[in-house]
CSV table of C-alpha atoms and ligand atoms in Angstrom, one decimal:
chain,number,residue,atom,x,y,z
A,88,UNK,CA,-35.0,9.9,-162.9
A,89,UNK,CA,-38.8,10.5,-162.0
A,90,UNK,CA,-39.9,7.0,-159.4
A,91,UNK,CA,-41.9,4.5,-160.3
A,92,UNK,CA,-44.8,4.9,-159.0
A,93,UNK,CA,-46.9,1.7,-157.4
A,94,UNK,CA,-50.9,1.0,-156.7
A,95,UNK,CA,-51.8,-1.4,-154.0
A,96,UNK,CA,-54.7,-3.7,-154.1
A,97,UNK,CA,-55.1,-5.4,-150.5
A,98,UNK,CA,-53.4,-3.7,-147.3
A,99,UNK,CA,-53.5,-6.9,-145.0
A,100,UNK,CA,-51.3,-9.4,-143.5
A,101,UNK,CA,-48.8,-9.2,-147.0
A,102,UNK,CA,-50.3,-5.6,-148.1
A,103,UNK,CA,-49.2,-4.0,-145.3
A,104,UNK,CA,-46.0,-5.6,-145.0
A,105,UNK,CA,-45.4,-4.8,-148.1
A,106,UNK,CA,-46.1,-1.0,-148.1
A,107,UNK,CA,-43.6,-1.0,-144.5
A,108,UNK,CA,-40.7,-3.1,-146.2
A,109,UNK,CA,-41.2,-0.5,-149.2
A,110,UNK,CA,-40.7,2.8,-146.9
A,111,UNK,CA,-37.8,0.7,-143.8
A,112,UNK,CA,-36.0,0.0,-146.3
A,113,UNK,CA,-36.6,2.6,-149.3
A,114,UNK,CA,-32.9,4.0,-150.5
A,115,UNK,CA,-31.9,0.8,-150.6
A,116,UNK,CA,-34.6,-0.3,-152.9
A,117,UNK,CA,-33.4,2.4,-154.8
A,118,UNK,CA,-30.2,1.6,-154.7
A,119,UNK,CA,-30.7,-1.7,-156.7
A,120,UNK,CA,-34.3,-0.6,-158.5
A,121,UNK,CA,-32.1,2.1,-160.1
A,122,UNK,CA,-35.3,3.7,-159.2
A,123,UNK,CA,-37.4,5.5,-156.4
A,124,UNK,CA,-40.5,3.4,-156.0
A,125,UNK,CA,-43.1,4.8,-154.7
A,126,UNK,CA,-46.4,3.7,-152.9
A,127,UNK,CA,-49.4,6.4,-154.9
A,128,UNK,CA,-52.8,4.6,-154.2
A,129,UNK,CA,-53.5,1.5,-152.2
A,130,UNK,CA,-56.9,-0.2,-152.0
A,131,UNK,CA,-58.8,-2.0,-149.1
A,132,UNK,CA,-62.9,-2.8,-148.5
A,133,UNK,CA,-62.8,-0.5,-145.3
A,134,UNK,CA,-61.0,3.0,-145.6
A,135,UNK,CA,-61.2,3.6,-142.4
A,136,UNK,CA,-59.7,0.8,-140.4
A,137,UNK,CA,-55.9,1.0,-139.0
A,138,UNK,CA,-53.6,-0.4,-141.0
A,139,UNK,CA,-50.4,-2.0,-139.7
A,140,UNK,CA,-47.9,0.6,-142.1
A,141,UNK,CA,-48.5,4.1,-142.8
A,142,UNK,CA,-50.2,5.4,-144.9
A,143,UNK,CA,-50.2,9.1,-144.6
A,144,UNK,CA,-49.4,9.7,-148.5
A,145,UNK,CA,-50.8,6.6,-149.5
A,146,UNK,CA,-54.9,7.9,-151.9
A,147,UNK,CA,-56.7,4.9,-150.2
A,148,UNK,CA,-59.5,3.8,-151.9
A,149,UNK,CA,-62.0,1.1,-151.8
A,150,UNK,CA,-62.4,0.4,-155.6
A,151,UNK,CA,-60.1,-1.6,-156.9
A,152,UNK,CA,-60.8,-1.0,-160.3
A,153,UNK,CA,-60.0,3.1,-159.4
A,154,UNK,CA,-56.7,2.2,-159.3
A,155,UNK,CA,-55.3,-0.3,-161.8
A,156,UNK,CA,-57.3,2.1,-164.2
A,157,UNK,CA,-55.0,5.0,-162.8
A,158,UNK,CA,-52.6,6.6,-165.4
A,159,UNK,CA,-50.1,7.9,-163.3
A,160,UNK,CA,-49.3,3.8,-161.7
A,161,UNK,CA,-46.6,2.0,-163.5
A,162,UNK,CA,-46.8,-1.2,-161.9
A,163,UNK,CA,-49.9,-2.8,-159.5
A,164,UNK,CA,-49.9,-5.3,-156.4
A,165,UNK,CA,-52.4,-7.6,-156.5
A,166,UNK,CA,-52.2,-8.1,-153.0
A,167,UNK,CA,-56.4,-8.9,-152.7
A,168,UNK,CA,-55.9,-12.8,-152.4
A,169,UNK,CA,-59.0,-14.5,-154.7
A,170,UNK,CA,-59.7,-15.7,-157.8
A,171,UNK,CA,-62.1,-14.0,-160.0
A,172,UNK,CA,-61.9,-10.3,-159.3
A,173,UNK,CA,-58.2,-10.7,-158.9
A,174,UNK,CA,-58.5,-12.1,-162.5
A,175,UNK,CA,-60.3,-9.1,-164.0
A,176,UNK,CA,-57.8,-6.8,-161.6
A,177,UNK,CA,-55.1,-7.9,-163.6
A,178,UNK,CA,-55.9,-8.8,-167.0
A,179,UNK,CA,-57.4,-4.5,-166.2
A,180,UNK,CA,-54.3,-3.8,-165.6
A,181,UNK,CA,-52.4,-5.6,-168.5
A,182,UNK,CA,-54.9,-4.2,-171.1
A,183,UNK,CA,-54.4,-0.5,-169.1
A,184,UNK,CA,-50.3,-0.8,-170.2
A,185,UNK,CA,-49.5,-1.9,-166.2
A,186,UNK,CA,-46.8,-4.8,-164.6
A,187,UNK,CA,-48.5,-6.8,-162.3
A,188,UNK,CA,-47.0,-8.4,-159.5
A,189,UNK,CA,-49.3,-10.6,-157.2
A,190,UNK,CA,-48.8,-12.9,-154.0
A,191,UNK,CA,-51.9,-15.1,-155.0
A,192,UNK,CA,-50.7,-18.7,-156.3
A,193,UNK,CA,-54.6,-19.6,-156.6
A,194,UNK,CA,-55.0,-17.1,-159.0
A,195,UNK,CA,-51.5,-17.8,-160.7
A,196,UNK,CA,-52.2,-21.7,-160.2
A,197,UNK,CA,-55.9,-21.5,-162.2
A,198,UNK,CA,-55.8,-18.5,-164.2
A,199,UNK,CA,-51.8,-18.8,-164.9
A,200,UNK,CA,-52.0,-19.9,-168.3
A,201,UNK,CA,-54.4,-17.1,-169.8
A,202,UNK,CA,-52.7,-14.5,-167.8
A,203,UNK,CA,-49.4,-14.8,-168.9
A,204,UNK,CA,-50.4,-15.1,-172.6
A,205,UNK,CA,-52.3,-11.5,-171.8
A,206,UNK,CA,-49.1,-10.1,-170.5
A,207,UNK,CA,-47.0,-11.7,-173.1
A,208,UNK,CA,-49.4,-10.0,-175.7
A,209,UNK,CA,-49.8,-6.5,-173.4
A,210,UNK,CA,-45.7,-6.2,-173.6
A,211,UNK,CA,-46.1,-7.0,-169.6
A,212,UNK,CA,-45.2,-8.8,-167.0
A,213,UNK,CA,-46.8,-10.7,-164.4
A,214,UNK,CA,-44.9,-11.8,-161.4
A,215,UNK,CA,-44.7,-14.3,-158.7
A,216,UNK,CA,-42.4,-14.9,-156.0
A,217,UNK,CA,-44.2,-14.4,-153.6
A,218,UNK,CA,-46.7,-16.9,-154.9
A,219,UNK,CA,-44.8,-20.1,-153.7
A,220,UNK,CA,-43.5,-20.8,-150.5
A,221,UNK,CA,-43.7,-17.5,-148.9
A,222,UNK,CA,-40.0,-16.5,-148.2
A,223,UNK,CA,-37.9,-18.5,-150.0
A,224,UNK,CA,-37.5,-17.0,-153.6
A,225,UNK,CA,-37.5,-20.5,-155.2
A,226,UNK,CA,-39.4,-19.5,-158.4
A,227,UNK,CA,-36.3,-18.2,-159.2
A,228,UNK,CA,-34.0,-21.3,-158.6
A,229,UNK,CA,-35.2,-23.0,-160.9
A,230,UNK,CA,-36.4,-20.1,-163.8
A,231,UNK,CA,-33.4,-18.9,-163.3
A,232,UNK,CA,-30.4,-20.2,-161.2
A,233,UNK,CA,-31.2,-23.7,-162.1
A,234,UNK,CA,-31.7,-23.6,-165.8
A,235,UNK,CA,-29.2,-25.6,-167.1
A,236,UNK,CA,-30.9,-28.7,-165.4
A,237,UNK,CA,-33.5,-31.2,-166.3
A,238,UNK,CA,-35.3,-31.1,-162.6
A,239,UNK,CA,-35.7,-34.6,-162.3
A,240,UNK,CA,-38.1,-34.3,-159.1
A,241,UNK,CA,-39.2,-31.9,-156.3
A,242,UNK,CA,-40.6,-31.7,-152.7
A,243,UNK,CA,-41.4,-29.6,-150.5
A,244,UNK,CA,-43.2,-27.9,-147.3
A,245,UNK,CA,-45.2,-25.5,-149.0
A,246,UNK,CA,-48.0,-24.9,-146.1
A,247,UNK,CA,-46.4,-22.7,-142.9
A,248,UNK,CA,-50.2,-22.9,-141.6
A,249,UNK,CA,-50.2,-26.8,-142.0
A,250,UNK,CA,-46.2,-27.0,-140.9
A,251,UNK,CA,-47.5,-24.9,-137.8
A,252,UNK,CA,-50.0,-26.9,-137.1
A,253,UNK,CA,-48.4,-29.9,-137.1
A,254,UNK,CA,-45.1,-28.9,-135.2
A,255,UNK,CA,-47.3,-27.5,-132.5
A,256,UNK,CA,-49.5,-30.6,-131.8
A,257,UNK,CA,-46.5,-32.2,-131.7
A,258,UNK,CA,-44.2,-30.4,-129.3
A,259,UNK,CA,-46.6,-28.6,-127.3
A,260,UNK,CA,-49.4,-31.4,-127.5
A,261,UNK,CA,-52.1,-28.4,-128.4
A,262,UNK,CA,-55.1,-29.3,-130.2
A,263,UNK,CA,-55.5,-28.5,-133.9
A,264,UNK,CA,-58.5,-26.1,-133.3
A,265,UNK,CA,-56.9,-23.8,-130.8
A,266,UNK,CA,-53.1,-23.9,-133.3
A,267,UNK,CA,-55.2,-23.3,-136.3
A,268,UNK,CA,-57.1,-20.5,-134.9
A,269,UNK,CA,-53.0,-19.3,-133.4
A,270,UNK,CA,-52.3,-19.3,-137.2
A,271,UNK,CA,-54.8,-17.1,-138.2
A,272,UNK,CA,-54.0,-14.9,-135.5
A,273,UNK,CA,-50.3,-14.6,-136.8
A,274,UNK,CA,-51.8,-13.7,-140.1
A,275,UNK,CA,-50.4,-17.4,-142.1
A,276,UNK,CA,-53.9,-18.6,-142.6
A,277,UNK,CA,-55.4,-17.7,-146.1
A,278,UNK,CA,-59.0,-15.6,-145.7
A,279,UNK,CA,-60.5,-19.4,-146.0
A,280,UNK,CA,-58.1,-21.9,-143.8
A,281,UNK,CA,-59.6,-24.8,-145.6
A,282,UNK,CA,-57.4,-24.0,-148.3
A,283,UNK,CA,-54.4,-24.7,-145.8
A,284,UNK,CA,-55.9,-27.6,-144.1
A,285,UNK,CA,-58.0,-29.8,-147.2
A,286,UNK,CA,-54.0,-29.2,-148.9
A,287,UNK,CA,-55.9,-26.7,-151.9
A,288,UNK,CA,-53.1,-23.9,-150.9
A,289,UNK,CA,-50.6,-26.4,-151.4
A,290,UNK,CA,-51.1,-27.7,-154.4
A,291,UNK,CA,-52.0,-24.4,-155.6
A,292,UNK,CA,-48.1,-24.1,-155.0
A,293,UNK,CA,-47.3,-27.4,-156.3
A,294,UNK,CA,-49.1,-27.1,-159.3
A,295,UNK,CA,-46.7,-23.6,-160.4
A,296,UNK,CA,-43.5,-25.0,-158.5
A,297,UNK,CA,-44.0,-28.2,-161.2
A,298,UNK,CA,-44.5,-26.1,-164.2
A,299,UNK,CA,-41.8,-24.1,-164.1
A,300,UNK,CA,-40.1,-27.3,-163.4
A,301,UNK,CA,-40.9,-29.4,-166.0
A,302,UNK,CA,-42.1,-26.8,-168.6
A,303,UNK,CA,-45.8,-27.9,-168.9
A,304,UNK,CA,-48.2,-26.1,-169.0
A,305,UNK,CA,-50.9,-25.2,-164.9
A,306,UNK,CA,-52.6,-28.2,-164.7
A,307,UNK,CA,-53.8,-27.4,-161.3
A,308,UNK,CA,-56.6,-30.3,-161.5
A,309,UNK,CA,-53.8,-32.5,-162.2
A,310,UNK,CA,-52.6,-32.9,-158.6
A,311,UNK,CA,-54.0,-35.6,-156.4
A,312,UNK,CA,-54.9,-33.2,-152.9
A,313,UNK,CA,-55.5,-34.8,-149.5
A,314,UNK,CA,-55.1,-32.0,-146.0
A,315,UNK,CA,-53.9,-32.6,-142.7
A,316,UNK,CA,-57.5,-31.9,-141.5
A,317,UNK,CA,-58.0,-35.5,-141.1
A,318,UNK,CA,-54.6,-36.7,-139.4
A,319,UNK,CA,-54.8,-37.9,-135.3
A,320,UNK,CA,-52.3,-36.6,-133.0
A,321,UNK,CA,-51.8,-40.6,-132.4
A,322,UNK,CA,-50.6,-41.1,-135.9
A,323,UNK,CA,-48.4,-38.2,-135.0
A,324,UNK,CA,-47.1,-40.0,-131.6
A,325,UNK,CA,-46.7,-44.0,-133.5
A,326,UNK,CA,-44.8,-42.2,-135.7
A,327,UNK,CA,-42.6,-40.6,-134.2
A,328,UNK,CA,-42.4,-44.1,-131.7
A,329,UNK,CA,-41.1,-45.2,-135.9
A,330,UNK,CA,-38.4,-42.6,-136.7
A,331,UNK,CA,-40.7,-40.3,-138.6
A,332,UNK,CA,-42.0,-37.0,-138.5
A,333,UNK,CA,-45.2,-36.6,-139.7
A,334,UNK,CA,-45.0,-33.1,-142.5
A,335,UNK,CA,-47.9,-32.7,-145.5
A,336,UNK,CA,-45.0,-32.4,-148.4
A,337,UNK,CA,-46.4,-31.2,-152.3
A,338,UNK,CA,-44.2,-33.9,-154.2
A,339,UNK,CA,-43.5,-33.5,-158.0
A,340,UNK,CA,-41.9,-36.2,-159.8
A,341,UNK,CA,-41.3,-37.8,-163.8
A,342,UNK,CA,-42.1,-40.9,-164.0
A,343,UNK,CA,-42.6,-43.3,-166.9
A,344,UNK,CA,-45.5,-42.7,-168.2
A,345,UNK,CA,-46.7,-39.0,-166.5
A,346,UNK,CA,-45.9,-36.9,-163.7
A,347,UNK,CA,-46.2,-37.8,-160.2
A,348,UNK,CA,-48.2,-34.9,-158.8
A,349,UNK,CA,-49.2,-34.6,-155.4
A,350,UNK,CA,-50.1,-33.1,-151.6
A,351,UNK,CA,-50.9,-34.9,-148.4
A,352,UNK,CA,-49.4,-36.1,-145.4
A,353,UNK,CA,-46.6,-38.4,-145.3
A,354,UNK,CA,-44.0,-39.8,-142.9
A,355,UNK,CA,-40.7,-38.5,-143.5
A,356,UNK,CA,-37.5,-40.1,-142.1
A,357,UNK,CA,-36.6,-38.5,-138.6
A,358,UNK,CA,-33.5,-37.7,-139.7
A,359,UNK,CA,-34.4,-36.4,-143.2
A,360,UNK,CA,-33.9,-32.0,-143.0
A,361,UNK,CA,-37.1,-31.7,-143.9
A,362,UNK,CA,-38.5,-33.7,-140.9
A,363,UNK,CA,-36.6,-30.8,-139.0
A,364,UNK,CA,-38.6,-28.1,-140.7
A,365,UNK,CA,-40.5,-27.0,-138.2
A,366,UNK,CA,-43.2,-24.4,-137.4
A,367,UNK,CA,-44.5,-21.9,-140.3
A,368,UNK,CA,-40.6,-22.4,-142.3
A,369,UNK,CA,-41.5,-24.1,-145.3
A,370,UNK,CA,-38.7,-25.8,-147.0
A,371,UNK,CA,-38.4,-27.1,-151.0
A,372,UNK,CA,-35.9,-30.1,-152.3
A,373,UNK,CA,-35.1,-29.7,-155.5
A,374,UNK,CA,-33.0,-32.5,-158.1
A,375,UNK,CA,-31.4,-32.2,-161.5
A,376,UNK,CA,-29.5,-33.8,-163.2
A,377,UNK,CA,-26.5,-31.4,-163.2
A,378,UNK,CA,-26.5,-29.9,-159.5
A,379,UNK,CA,-28.1,-32.9,-157.5
A,380,UNK,CA,-30.2,-32.0,-154.6
A,381,UNK,CA,-30.9,-28.3,-154.2
A,382,UNK,CA,-32.6,-27.3,-150.0
A,383,UNK,CA,-33.8,-24.1,-150.0
A,384,UNK,CA,-35.4,-22.8,-146.1
A,385,UNK,CA,-37.0,-19.8,-145.2
A,386,UNK,CA,-40.3,-18.5,-143.5
A,387,UNK,CA,-43.2,-20.1,-145.4
A,388,UNK,CA,-46.1,-17.1,-144.1
A,389,UNK,CA,-46.3,-14.1,-142.7
A,390,UNK,CA,-46.1,-10.5,-143.6
A,391,UNK,CA,-42.6,-9.5,-143.7
A,392,UNK,CA,-41.2,-12.7,-145.2
A,393,UNK,CA,-43.7,-12.0,-147.8
A,394,UNK,CA,-42.6,-7.9,-148.1
A,395,UNK,CA,-39.7,-9.6,-148.9
A,396,UNK,CA,-41.0,-11.9,-152.2
A,397,UNK,CA,-42.7,-8.7,-153.6
A,398,UNK,CA,-40.7,-5.9,-153.2
A,399,UNK,CA,-38.2,-9.1,-154.7
A,400,UNK,CA,-40.3,-9.2,-157.8
A,401,UNK,CA,-41.3,-5.0,-157.7
A,402,UNK,CA,-37.5,-4.7,-158.2
A,403,UNK,CA,-36.7,-6.9,-160.8
A,404,UNK,CA,-40.0,-5.4,-162.5
A,405,UNK,CA,-38.7,-1.9,-162.3
A,406,UNK,CA,-35.4,-3.4,-163.4
A,407,UNK,CA,-36.9,-4.3,-167.1
A,408,UNK,CA,-39.5,-1.5,-167.7
A,409,UNK,CA,-37.3,-0.8,-170.0
A,410,UNK,CA,-36.3,-4.0,-171.3
A,411,UNK,CA,-37.1,-5.8,-174.7
A,412,UNK,CA,-40.3,-8.1,-174.1
A,413,UNK,CA,-39.1,-10.8,-176.0
A,414,UNK,CA,-35.4,-10.7,-173.4
A,415,UNK,CA,-37.4,-11.0,-170.2
A,416,UNK,CA,-37.3,-14.8,-168.6
A,417,UNK,CA,-40.3,-16.1,-169.6
A,418,UNK,CA,-43.3,-16.4,-166.8
A,419,UNK,CA,-43.2,-19.9,-166.5
A,420,UNK,CA,-39.0,-20.4,-167.6
A,421,UNK,CA,-39.5,-21.6,-170.6
A,422,UNK,CA,-40.0,-20.2,-174.0
A,423,UNK,CA,-44.0,-20.0,-174.2
A,424,UNK,CA,-44.4,-21.6,-177.6
A,425,UNK,CA,-42.2,-24.3,-176.0
A,426,UNK,CA,-45.0,-24.8,-172.8
A,427,UNK,CA,-46.4,-28.5,-173.1
A,428,UNK,CA,-49.0,-30.3,-171.7
A,429,UNK,CA,-47.7,-34.0,-169.6
A,430,UNK,CA,-49.3,-37.4,-169.3
A,431,UNK,CA,-50.0,-36.8,-165.2
A,432,UNK,CA,-50.1,-40.9,-163.6
A,433,UNK,CA,-53.6,-41.4,-161.2
A,434,UNK,CA,-52.6,-41.3,-157.4
A,435,UNK,CA,-53.7,-45.2,-158.1
A,436,UNK,CA,-50.3,-45.4,-160.0
A,437,UNK,CA,-47.8,-45.0,-158.4
A,438,UNK,CA,-45.4,-46.7,-156.0
A,439,UNK,CA,-45.3,-46.6,-151.7
A,440,UNK,CA,-44.6,-47.2,-148.6
A,441,UNK,CA,-47.4,-46.9,-146.2
A,442,UNK,CA,-48.3,-45.9,-142.4
A,443,UNK,CA,-51.0,-47.9,-141.7
A,444,UNK,CA,-53.1,-47.9,-138.3
A,445,UNK,CA,-55.6,-50.5,-137.6
A,446,UNK,CA,-58.1,-51.0,-135.1
A,447,UNK,CA,-58.9,-55.0,-134.5
A,448,UNK,CA,-60.0,-56.9,-131.7
A,449,UNK,CA,-57.4,-59.0,-129.8
A,450,UNK,CA,-57.8,-61.8,-130.7
A,451,UNK,CA,-55.7,-65.5,-131.9
A,452,UNK,CA,-55.8,-65.2,-135.4
A,453,UNK,CA,-56.1,-61.5,-136.6
A,454,UNK,CA,-52.6,-60.7,-137.9
A,455,UNK,CA,-53.0,-64.0,-139.6
A,456,UNK,CA,-55.7,-62.5,-141.4
A,457,UNK,CA,-54.1,-59.2,-141.5
A,458,UNK,CA,-50.7,-60.0,-143.0
A,459,UNK,CA,-52.9,-62.8,-145.5
A,460,UNK,CA,-54.4,-60.6,-147.5
A,461,UNK,CA,-51.6,-57.9,-147.3
A,462,UNK,CA,-49.3,-60.6,-148.9
A,463,UNK,CA,-52.1,-61.8,-151.7
A,464,UNK,CA,-52.2,-58.2,-152.6
A,465,UNK,CA,-48.0,-57.8,-153.5
A,466,UNK,CA,-48.1,-55.5,-150.2
A,467,UNK,CA,-44.9,-56.1,-148.5
A,468,UNK,CA,-45.0,-55.7,-144.4
A,469,UNK,CA,-41.5,-53.8,-142.9
A,470,UNK,CA,-42.4,-52.7,-139.3
A,471,UNK,CA,-45.8,-54.1,-137.3
A,472,UNK,CA,-46.1,-52.8,-134.1
A,473,UNK,CA,-49.3,-53.7,-132.2
A,474,UNK,CA,-49.9,-51.2,-129.1
A,475,UNK,CA,-50.7,-52.7,-126.2
A,476,UNK,CA,-53.1,-49.4,-124.5
A,477,UNK,CA,-53.7,-51.7,-121.2
A,478,UNK,CA,-57.3,-51.1,-120.9
A,479,UNK,CA,-59.6,-54.0,-120.9
A,480,UNK,CA,-60.7,-52.5,-124.4
A,481,UNK,CA,-60.3,-55.6,-126.7
A,482,UNK,CA,-60.4,-53.7,-129.5
A,483,UNK,CA,-56.4,-52.7,-130.2
A,484,UNK,CA,-54.6,-49.9,-132.7
A,485,UNK,CA,-52.3,-52.4,-135.0
A,486,UNK,CA,-49.8,-49.8,-136.5
A,487,UNK,CA,-47.9,-51.5,-140.1
A,488,UNK,CA,-45.3,-50.2,-142.1
A,489,UNK,CA,-44.6,-51.7,-145.8
A,490,UNK,CA,-42.1,-51.8,-148.3
A,491,UNK,CA,-42.7,-50.3,-151.5
A,492,UNK,CA,-45.8,-51.6,-152.9
A,493,UNK,CA,-48.6,-49.9,-155.9
A,494,UNK,CA,-50.7,-47.4,-154.3
A,495,UNK,CA,-53.9,-49.4,-156.0
A,496,UNK,CA,-53.1,-52.7,-154.1
A,497,UNK,CA,-52.5,-50.6,-150.9
A,498,UNK,CA,-56.6,-49.2,-150.8
A,499,UNK,CA,-57.7,-53.4,-152.5
A,500,UNK,CA,-55.4,-54.8,-149.6
A,501,UNK,CA,-57.3,-51.3,-146.8
A,502,UNK,CA,-60.4,-52.2,-148.4
A,503,UNK,CA,-60.3,-56.1,-147.4
A,504,UNK,CA,-59.1,-55.5,-144.0
A,505,UNK,CA,-61.9,-52.8,-143.4
A,506,UNK,CA,-64.6,-55.7,-144.5
A,507,UNK,CA,-62.7,-58.1,-142.3
A,508,UNK,CA,-65.6,-58.9,-139.2
A,509,UNK,CA,-62.1,-58.0,-136.3
A,510,UNK,CA,-61.8,-54.6,-138.0
A,511,UNK,CA,-63.7,-52.4,-135.8
A,512,UNK,CA,-63.0,-48.6,-137.4
A,513,UNK,CA,-61.2,-47.9,-140.8
A,514,UNK,CA,-58.3,-47.8,-141.3
A,515,UNK,CA,-56.0,-45.3,-141.4
A,516,UNK,CA,-52.9,-44.8,-144.0
A,517,UNK,CA,-50.8,-42.0,-145.0
A,518,UNK,CA,-47.6,-43.0,-147.3
A,519,UNK,CA,-43.9,-42.6,-146.7
A,520,UNK,CA,-41.7,-41.2,-148.4
A,521,UNK,CA,-38.0,-41.8,-147.8
A,522,UNK,CA,-36.7,-39.3,-150.2
A,523,UNK,CA,-34.1,-41.0,-151.3
B,263,NAP,P1,-55.7,-10.5,-146.3
B,263,NAP,O1,-54.8,-10.4,-144.8
B,263,NAP,O2,-57.3,-11.0,-145.6
B,263,NAP,O3,-55.7,-8.9,-146.6
B,263,NAP,C1,-56.5,-8.9,-148.3
B,263,NAP,C2,-56.8,-7.4,-148.5
B,263,NAP,O4,-57.2,-7.3,-149.2
B,263,NAP,C3,-57.4,-6.6,-146.6
B,263,NAP,O5,-56.9,-5.4,-146.7
B,263,NAP,C4,-58.8,-6.6,-147.5
B,263,NAP,O6,-58.9,-5.2,-147.5
B,263,NAP,C5,-58.3,-6.2,-149.1
B,263,NAP,N1,-59.3,-6.5,-150.1
B,263,NAP,C6,-60.4,-8.2,-149.8
B,263,NAP,N2,-61.3,-8.0,-151.2
B,263,NAP,C7,-60.5,-6.5,-151.4
B,263,NAP,C8,-61.9,-5.9,-152.6
B,263,NAP,N3,-63.3,-6.3,-153.0
B,263,NAP,N4,-61.2,-4.2,-152.9
B,263,NAP,C9,-60.8,-3.9,-152.2
B,263,NAP,N5,-59.7,-4.6,-151.1
B,263,NAP,C10,-59.8,-5.3,-151.0
B,263,NAP,O7,-55.1,-11.2,-146.8
B,263,NAP,P2,-53.2,-11.8,-147.0
B,263,NAP,O8,-53.0,-12.9,-146.7
B,263,NAP,O9,-52.3,-10.4,-146.9
B,263,NAP,O10,-53.5,-12.6,-148.4
B,263,NAP,C11,-53.1,-11.5,-149.6
B,263,NAP,C12,-52.5,-12.0,-150.5
B,263,NAP,O11,-51.3,-12.7,-150.7
B,263,NAP,C13,-53.5,-13.5,-151.3
B,263,NAP,O12,-53.9,-14.2,-152.4
B,263,NAP,C14,-52.9,-14.7,-150.2
B,263,NAP,O13,-52.9,-15.8,-150.7
B,263,NAP,C15,-51.6,-14.3,-150.3
B,263,NAP,N6,-50.6,-14.7,-149.7
B,263,NAP,C16,-50.2,-14.7,-148.3
B,263,NAP,C17,-49.7,-14.6,-147.4
B,263,NAP,C18,-49.3,-14.3,-145.7
B,263,NAP,O14,-48.6,-15.3,-145.2
B,263,NAP,N7,-51.2,-14.1,-144.9
B,263,NAP,C19,-47.6,-15.4,-148.0
B,263,NAP,C20,-48.3,-15.9,-149.8
B,263,NAP,C21,-49.1,-15.5,-149.9
B,263,NAP,P3,-59.7,-4.9,-145.9
B,263,NAP,O15,-58.6,-5.1,-144.9
B,263,NAP,O16,-60.2,-2.7,-145.9
B,263,NAP,O17,-60.2,-6.0,-145.3
B,264,HSE,N1,-52.0,-19.5,-146.0
B,264,HSE,C1,-50.3,-19.8,-147.0
B,264,HSE,C2,-49.4,-21.0,-145.6
B,264,HSE,C3,-49.6,-18.7,-146.6
B,264,HSE,O1,-49.5,-20.9,-145.2
B,264,HSE,O2,-48.8,-21.3,-146.4
B,264,HSE,C4,-48.2,-19.1,-147.5
B,264,HSE,O3,-48.6,-18.8,-148.7
């Protein structure tokens, strides 16, 4: 049978990793796909730059539109990133009858509804396993392996860069900026690392997972987003002392009244499996009504793990090249006509325990004032510790762990405590999930 011809847009971390894997494992991949796979053409910005893969048999161009329009190409791998140009490239590829594999979570989360409609019209596939959790095949798991379940919730460490930074700060005592630089050097971070540390990348991934889990249209705007850029090492240390680890989590839950969709730093009990996911590793805990809990773990970023997911999609696409488009696995797991719009809970409506770090004057009656406000707002205290920093400073940290309370009540109590004359700095507030 004639080989399948592939055009690649982007030979950076993921693109070069993918071309390398396709060459290294070519015989095995061909046996799985049923066809030989040949990378014919690739687009980059700078064709003179050395690449981390063998490009001797690949025609390089700096015009990605020439690749998607090339009549010899059967499948396009969009491994460039960004939203606008990537959208135009993918739609042009579909118009030219090509299937597309992408690692671009920003594109899928924000423009996926349009793209999948165009793909269905064209009878083509847009595959995106590599867009979520790097090398972990979690899209396939949710879309196919758990198809008999009603998915109740999922919670995961979805950004390798954030987890790498949190781990290095906690375990090596390294400084935030230095670890972020290292994540960039290792190829984990996005072109704009604010997408990682600001929580946007994790929110893109959560948007995709939630859609596939609950059968809803992709709705990036419904996710509450907080990053790790406001976290302080002090809070990582206090959380440790209290028996927790701080992780950047993505959480999607069905609740009465709507979906609870959020990404933010979170205290997790230290004995929980998610608390022990370190470095660039990701993990996704999925709760289905039939199977119960399943946990999916693996490298969340980097050239080879991501290439593993891209190549898996490519093999799937090649296997289905001759299949009837109506009988393929739907892009978002549910048949397109069955996708629903969902109500989403405002962040103020969620119920959650909290870690609070106050900076207050060390004077008689201060704790009484603080606990009175919490009590008035129906926020019950589970642990309260006043840290003795051993200096003459009359301002001390007071760390409070609350029981589960309504987010709006906690936020109001925080505002009232901050307004006290004895309060000398904004309160650090981090949510806590037992994931029970
Ligand atoms: P990267 O290292 O920055 O590579 C981007 C590649 O795209 C480069 O080769 C660049 O060319 C090329 N490119 C950019 N704009 C172009 C244009 N206008 N025309 C032609 N080529 C262009 O990025 P990456 O880390 O591989 O990420 C690529 C995609 O994969 C992104 O969507 C990212 O979110 C996603 N992803 C990344 C990872 C990861 O671990 N890095 C994991 C999962 C998903 P030059 O090399 O000449 O500049
Ligand atoms: N920048 C992303 C991360 C790449 O660090 O997780 C993988 O999607």
